[in-house]
CSV table of C-alpha atoms in Angstrom, one decimal:
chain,number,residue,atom,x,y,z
A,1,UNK,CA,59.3,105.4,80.4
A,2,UNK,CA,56.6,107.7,79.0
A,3,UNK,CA,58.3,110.2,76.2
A,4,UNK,CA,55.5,112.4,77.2
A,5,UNK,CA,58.0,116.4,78.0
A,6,UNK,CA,56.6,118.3,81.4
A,7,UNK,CA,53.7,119.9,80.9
A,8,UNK,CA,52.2,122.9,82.0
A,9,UNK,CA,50.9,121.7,85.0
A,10,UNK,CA,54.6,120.5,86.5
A,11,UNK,CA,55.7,123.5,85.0
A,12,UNK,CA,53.1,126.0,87.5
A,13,UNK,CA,53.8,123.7,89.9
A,14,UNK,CA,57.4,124.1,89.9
A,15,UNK,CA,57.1,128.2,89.5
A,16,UNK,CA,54.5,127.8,92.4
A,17,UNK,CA,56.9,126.1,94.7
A,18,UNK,CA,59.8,128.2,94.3
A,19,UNK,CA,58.2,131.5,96.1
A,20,UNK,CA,58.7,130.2,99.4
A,21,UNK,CA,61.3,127.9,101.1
A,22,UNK,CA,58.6,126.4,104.3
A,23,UNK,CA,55.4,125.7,104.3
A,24,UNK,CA,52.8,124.9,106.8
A,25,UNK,CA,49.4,123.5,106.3
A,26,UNK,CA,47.6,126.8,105.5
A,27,UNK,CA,50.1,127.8,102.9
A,28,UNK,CA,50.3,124.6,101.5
A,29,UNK,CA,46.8,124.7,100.2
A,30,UNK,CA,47.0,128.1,99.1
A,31,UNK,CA,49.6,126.7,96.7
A,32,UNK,CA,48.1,123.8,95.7
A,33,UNK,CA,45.2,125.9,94.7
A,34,UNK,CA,47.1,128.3,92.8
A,35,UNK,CA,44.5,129.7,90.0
A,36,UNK,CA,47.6,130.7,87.6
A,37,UNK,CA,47.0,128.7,83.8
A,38,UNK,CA,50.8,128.8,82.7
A,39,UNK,CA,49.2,127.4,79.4
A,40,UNK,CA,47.8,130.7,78.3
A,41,UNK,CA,50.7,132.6,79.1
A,42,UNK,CA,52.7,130.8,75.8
A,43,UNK,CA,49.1,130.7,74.1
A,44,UNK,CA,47.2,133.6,74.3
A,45,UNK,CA,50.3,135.8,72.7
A,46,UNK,CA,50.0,134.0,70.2
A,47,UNK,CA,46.1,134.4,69.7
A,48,UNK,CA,46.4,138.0,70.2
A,49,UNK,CA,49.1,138.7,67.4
A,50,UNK,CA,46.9,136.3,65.1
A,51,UNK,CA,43.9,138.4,65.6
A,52,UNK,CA,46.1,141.6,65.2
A,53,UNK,CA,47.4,140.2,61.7
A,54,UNK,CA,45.6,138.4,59.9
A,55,UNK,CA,43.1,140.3,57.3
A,56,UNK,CA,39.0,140.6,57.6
A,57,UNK,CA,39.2,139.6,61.1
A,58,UNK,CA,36.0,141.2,62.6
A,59,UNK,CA,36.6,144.2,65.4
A,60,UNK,CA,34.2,142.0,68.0
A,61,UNK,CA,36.7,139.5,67.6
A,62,UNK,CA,40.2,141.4,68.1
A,63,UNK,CA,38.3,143.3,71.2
A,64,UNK,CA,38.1,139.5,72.9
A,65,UNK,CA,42.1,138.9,71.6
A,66,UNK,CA,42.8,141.7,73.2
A,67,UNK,CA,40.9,141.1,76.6
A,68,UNK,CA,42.5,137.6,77.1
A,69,UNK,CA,45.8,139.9,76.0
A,70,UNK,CA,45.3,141.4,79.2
A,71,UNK,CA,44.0,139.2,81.4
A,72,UNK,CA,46.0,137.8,84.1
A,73,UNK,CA,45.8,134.0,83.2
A,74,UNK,CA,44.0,133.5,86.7
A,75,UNK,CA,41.0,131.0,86.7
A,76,UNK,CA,38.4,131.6,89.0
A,77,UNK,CA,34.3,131.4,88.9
A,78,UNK,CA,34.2,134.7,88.4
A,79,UNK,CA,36.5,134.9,85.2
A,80,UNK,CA,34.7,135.4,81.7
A,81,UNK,CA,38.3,135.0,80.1
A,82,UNK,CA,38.3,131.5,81.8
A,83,UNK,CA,35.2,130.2,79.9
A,84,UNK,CA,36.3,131.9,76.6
A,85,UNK,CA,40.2,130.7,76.7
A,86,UNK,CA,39.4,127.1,77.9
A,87,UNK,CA,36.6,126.7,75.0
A,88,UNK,CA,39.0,128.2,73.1
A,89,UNK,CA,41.8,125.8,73.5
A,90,UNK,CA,39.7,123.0,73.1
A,91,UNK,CA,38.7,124.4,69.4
A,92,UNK,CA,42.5,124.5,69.2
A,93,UNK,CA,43.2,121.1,70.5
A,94,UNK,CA,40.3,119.9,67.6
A,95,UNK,CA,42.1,121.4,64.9
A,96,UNK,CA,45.5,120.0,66.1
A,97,UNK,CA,45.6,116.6,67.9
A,98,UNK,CA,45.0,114.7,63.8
A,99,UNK,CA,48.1,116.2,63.0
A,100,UNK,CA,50.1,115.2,65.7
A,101,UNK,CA,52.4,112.8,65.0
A,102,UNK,CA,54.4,110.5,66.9
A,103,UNK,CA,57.9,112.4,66.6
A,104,UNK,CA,55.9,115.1,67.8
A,105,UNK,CA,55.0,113.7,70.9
A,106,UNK,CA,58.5,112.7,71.9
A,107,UNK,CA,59.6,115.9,71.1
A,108,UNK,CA,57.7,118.4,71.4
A,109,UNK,CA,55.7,120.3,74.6
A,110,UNK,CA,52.3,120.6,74.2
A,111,UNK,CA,51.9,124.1,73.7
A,112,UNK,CA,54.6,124.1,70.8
A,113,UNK,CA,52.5,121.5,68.8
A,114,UNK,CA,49.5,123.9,69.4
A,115,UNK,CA,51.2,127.2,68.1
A,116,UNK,CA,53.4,125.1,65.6
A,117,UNK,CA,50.1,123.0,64.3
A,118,UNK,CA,48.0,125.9,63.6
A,119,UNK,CA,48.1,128.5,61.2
A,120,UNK,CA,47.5,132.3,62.6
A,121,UNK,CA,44.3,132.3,60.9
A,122,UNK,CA,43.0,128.6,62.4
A,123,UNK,CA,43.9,130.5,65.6
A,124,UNK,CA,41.1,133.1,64.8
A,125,UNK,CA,38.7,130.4,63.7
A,126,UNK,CA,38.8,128.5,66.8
A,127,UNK,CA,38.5,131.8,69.0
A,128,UNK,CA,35.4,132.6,66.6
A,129,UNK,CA,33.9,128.7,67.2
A,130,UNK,CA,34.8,129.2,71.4
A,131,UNK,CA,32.9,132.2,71.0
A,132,UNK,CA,30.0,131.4,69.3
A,133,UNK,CA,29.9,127.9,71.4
A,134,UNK,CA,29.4,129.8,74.4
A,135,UNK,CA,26.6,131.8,72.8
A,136,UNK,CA,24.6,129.3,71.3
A,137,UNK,CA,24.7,127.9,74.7
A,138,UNK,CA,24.2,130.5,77.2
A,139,UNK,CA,22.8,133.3,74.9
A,140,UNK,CA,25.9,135.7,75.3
A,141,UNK,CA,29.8,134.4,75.2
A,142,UNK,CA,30.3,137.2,78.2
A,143,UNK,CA,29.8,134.6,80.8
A,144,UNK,CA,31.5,133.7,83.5
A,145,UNK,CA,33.5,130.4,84.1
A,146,UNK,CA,31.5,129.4,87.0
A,147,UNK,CA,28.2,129.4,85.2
A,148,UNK,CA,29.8,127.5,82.6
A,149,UNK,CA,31.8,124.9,85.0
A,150,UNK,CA,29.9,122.7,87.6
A,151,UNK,CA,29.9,120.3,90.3
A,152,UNK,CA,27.0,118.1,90.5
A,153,UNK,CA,26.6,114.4,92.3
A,154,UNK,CA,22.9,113.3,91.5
A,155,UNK,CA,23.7,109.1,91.9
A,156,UNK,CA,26.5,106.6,93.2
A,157,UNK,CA,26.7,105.4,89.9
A,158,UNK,CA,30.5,105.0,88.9
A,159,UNK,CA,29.5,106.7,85.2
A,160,UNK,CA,27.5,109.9,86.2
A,161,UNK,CA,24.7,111.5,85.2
A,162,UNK,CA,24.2,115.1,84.8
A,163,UNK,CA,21.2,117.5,85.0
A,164,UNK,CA,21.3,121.3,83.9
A,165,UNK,CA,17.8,121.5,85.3
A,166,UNK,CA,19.0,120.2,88.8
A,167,UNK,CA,21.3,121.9,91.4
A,168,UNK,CA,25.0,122.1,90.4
A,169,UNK,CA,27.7,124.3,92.2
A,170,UNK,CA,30.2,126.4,90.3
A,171,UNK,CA,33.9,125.5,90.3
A,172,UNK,CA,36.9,127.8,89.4
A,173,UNK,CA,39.5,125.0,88.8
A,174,UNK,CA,39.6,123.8,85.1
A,175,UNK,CA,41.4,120.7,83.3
A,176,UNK,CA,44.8,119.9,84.0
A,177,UNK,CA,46.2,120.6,80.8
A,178,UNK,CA,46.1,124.5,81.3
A,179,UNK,CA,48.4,124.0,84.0
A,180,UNK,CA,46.1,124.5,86.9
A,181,UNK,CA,47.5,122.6,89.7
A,182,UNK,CA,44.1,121.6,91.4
A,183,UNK,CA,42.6,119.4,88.3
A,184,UNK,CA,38.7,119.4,88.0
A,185,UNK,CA,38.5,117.7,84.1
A,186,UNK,CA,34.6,118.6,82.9
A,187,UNK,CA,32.8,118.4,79.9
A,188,UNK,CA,29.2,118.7,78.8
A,189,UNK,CA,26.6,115.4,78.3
A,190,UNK,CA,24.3,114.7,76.1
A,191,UNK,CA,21.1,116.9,76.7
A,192,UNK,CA,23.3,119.5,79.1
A,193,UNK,CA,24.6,123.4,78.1
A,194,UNK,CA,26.7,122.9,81.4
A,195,UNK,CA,30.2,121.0,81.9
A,196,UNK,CA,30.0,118.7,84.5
A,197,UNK,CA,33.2,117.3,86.1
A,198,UNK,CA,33.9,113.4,85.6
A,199,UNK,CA,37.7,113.4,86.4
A,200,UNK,CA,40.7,115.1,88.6
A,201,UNK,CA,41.6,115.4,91.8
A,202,UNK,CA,39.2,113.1,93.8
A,203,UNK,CA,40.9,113.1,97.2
A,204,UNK,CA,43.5,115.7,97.9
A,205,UNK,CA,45.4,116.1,101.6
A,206,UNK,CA,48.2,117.8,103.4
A,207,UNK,CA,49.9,116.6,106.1
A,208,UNK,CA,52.6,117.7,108.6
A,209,UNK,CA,54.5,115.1,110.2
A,210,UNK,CA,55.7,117.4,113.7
A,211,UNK,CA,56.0,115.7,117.5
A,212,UNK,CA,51.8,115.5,116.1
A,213,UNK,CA,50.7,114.6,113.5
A,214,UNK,CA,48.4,117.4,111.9
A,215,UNK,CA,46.5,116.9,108.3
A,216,UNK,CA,43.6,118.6,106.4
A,217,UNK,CA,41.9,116.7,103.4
A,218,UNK,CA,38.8,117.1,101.1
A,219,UNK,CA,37.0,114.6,99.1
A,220,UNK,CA,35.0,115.3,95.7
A,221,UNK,CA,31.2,114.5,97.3
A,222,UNK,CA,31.3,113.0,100.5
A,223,UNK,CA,32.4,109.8,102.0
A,224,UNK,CA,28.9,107.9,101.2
A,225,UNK,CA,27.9,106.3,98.1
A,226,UNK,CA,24.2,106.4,99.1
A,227,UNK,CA,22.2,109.4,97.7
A,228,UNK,CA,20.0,108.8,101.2
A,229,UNK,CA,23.2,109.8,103.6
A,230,UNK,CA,24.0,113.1,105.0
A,231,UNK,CA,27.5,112.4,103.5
A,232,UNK,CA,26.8,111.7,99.9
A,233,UNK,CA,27.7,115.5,99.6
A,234,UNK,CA,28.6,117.2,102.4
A,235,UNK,CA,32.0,118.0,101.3
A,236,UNK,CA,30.9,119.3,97.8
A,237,UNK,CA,30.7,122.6,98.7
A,238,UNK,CA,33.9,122.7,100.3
A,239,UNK,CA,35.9,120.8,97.5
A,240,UNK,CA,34.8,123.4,94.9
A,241,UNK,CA,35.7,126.4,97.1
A,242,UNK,CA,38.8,124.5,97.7
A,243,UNK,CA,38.5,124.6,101.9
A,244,UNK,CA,39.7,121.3,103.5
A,245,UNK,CA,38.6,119.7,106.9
A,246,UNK,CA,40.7,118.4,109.8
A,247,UNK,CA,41.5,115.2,109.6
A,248,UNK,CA,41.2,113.3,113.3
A,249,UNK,CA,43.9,110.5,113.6
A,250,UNK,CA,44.1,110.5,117.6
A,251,UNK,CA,41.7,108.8,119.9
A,252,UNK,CA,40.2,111.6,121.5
A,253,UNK,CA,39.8,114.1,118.4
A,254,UNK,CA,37.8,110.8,117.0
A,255,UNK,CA,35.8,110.6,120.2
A,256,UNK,CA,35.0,114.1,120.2
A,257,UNK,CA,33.9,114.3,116.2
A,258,UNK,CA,31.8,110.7,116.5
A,259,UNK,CA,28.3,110.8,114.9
A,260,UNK,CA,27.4,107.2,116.0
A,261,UNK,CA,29.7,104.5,117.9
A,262,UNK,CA,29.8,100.8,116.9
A,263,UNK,CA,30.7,97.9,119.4
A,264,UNK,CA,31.2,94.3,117.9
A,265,UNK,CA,28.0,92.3,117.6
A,266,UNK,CA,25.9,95.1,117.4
A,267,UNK,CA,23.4,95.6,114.2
């Protein structure tokens, strides 16, 4: 067995799950997209009494402490705290994960190697690196998660390749590791400013299994590997606003939805 401890994401999920006892298809997706980032709610405390305490921080800097202090811990495309907390834990993660040590691993949650790991003032440098990461790439840290975050599908290639200069959408959800339940891992490419997703939830469904069956489902893209069909991303849109489509598993729903029918023999 892994020795890996639950992480935020089972955590949220497990909070998530608890505020109601049934669920049907429309409120299962609601709480599979839950935007909460449980991550920053152990975090970002410990940012903000870092930035409080420790001497010559700079006011600029204790004004953005105190910001993700208050903000709800809510992703969304929307969310400036989003783009500056996520960057930030990743400056965090950079200064930790070489002193992480196998005892460590077994024993300890992520988020108490993070706040153990790092001094209060390393906590300060990584918000100052987050913040002037965001700058350097989008000429003001004050921007908003879904400028920062995008979806873009340009080839069938297995390994992507991203395009800042070509059309992207935005998407709210962010990597696992922050707890959000509906995983979109992203990360910038050589010759990009953007983050570009390359891993997460691919294919994600509900079902419910009454006298009929009844399921909803989205796809990252679209069902075609060919940057020539209709479907190479018709469900792009969709999967980053997290809406799902019917899923047709009775003759006549198939019937009715059919683009183009196919008899044996036929080319």
């Amino acid at each position: 067995m892994a020795p890996d401890l639950e992480n935020a994401r089972g955590k949220q999920a497990a909070a998530t799950l608890q505020k109601r006892n049934s669920y049907n298809l429309d409120s299962l997706i609601a709480a599979a997209n839950d935007p909460h980032l449980q991550m920053f709610d152990v975090l970002i405390p410990a940012l903000a009494e870092a930035a409080y305490n420790t001497p010559n921080v700079s006011k600029d800097t204790r004004s953005v402490a105190k910001m993700l202090e208050l903000w709800d811990k809510n992703r969304g495309i929307n969310s400036i705290p989003t783009a500056v907390a996520v960057t930030w834990g990743e400056e965090l993660i950079a200064i930790a994960r070489p002193r992480l040590t196998h005892q460590q691993l077994s024993t300890m949650t992520m988020e108490e190697w993070l706040l153990t790991t790092t001094t209060a003032a390393e906590k300060v440098q990584a918000l100052d690196s987050a913040l002037a990461d965001l700058s350097a790439r989008f000429g003001n840290w004050q921007t908003p998660w879904g400028v920062v975050n995008r979806y873009q599908r340009l080839t069938g290639d297995i390994v992507g390749r991203f395009d800042d200069t070509r059309p992207s959408i935005p998407v709210g959800m962010t990597p696992s590791v922050w707890g959000s339940l509906a995983a979109y891992g992203s990360r910038q490419y050589e010759g990009t400013q953007k983050r570009y997703g390359y891993r997460g939830n691919s294919f994600v469904a509900v079902v419910s299994f009454g006298e009929k069956l009844k399921a909803r489902a989205i796809v990252s893209g679209g069902q075609s590997g060919d940057p020539r069909s209709p479907h190479f991303t018709d469900q792009a849109k969709d999967f980053c606003a997290n809406q799902f489509r019917d899923v047709y598993f009775y003759r006549t729903e198939v019937e009715a939805a059919a683009e183009k029918r196919y008899n044996p023999g036929e080319k």
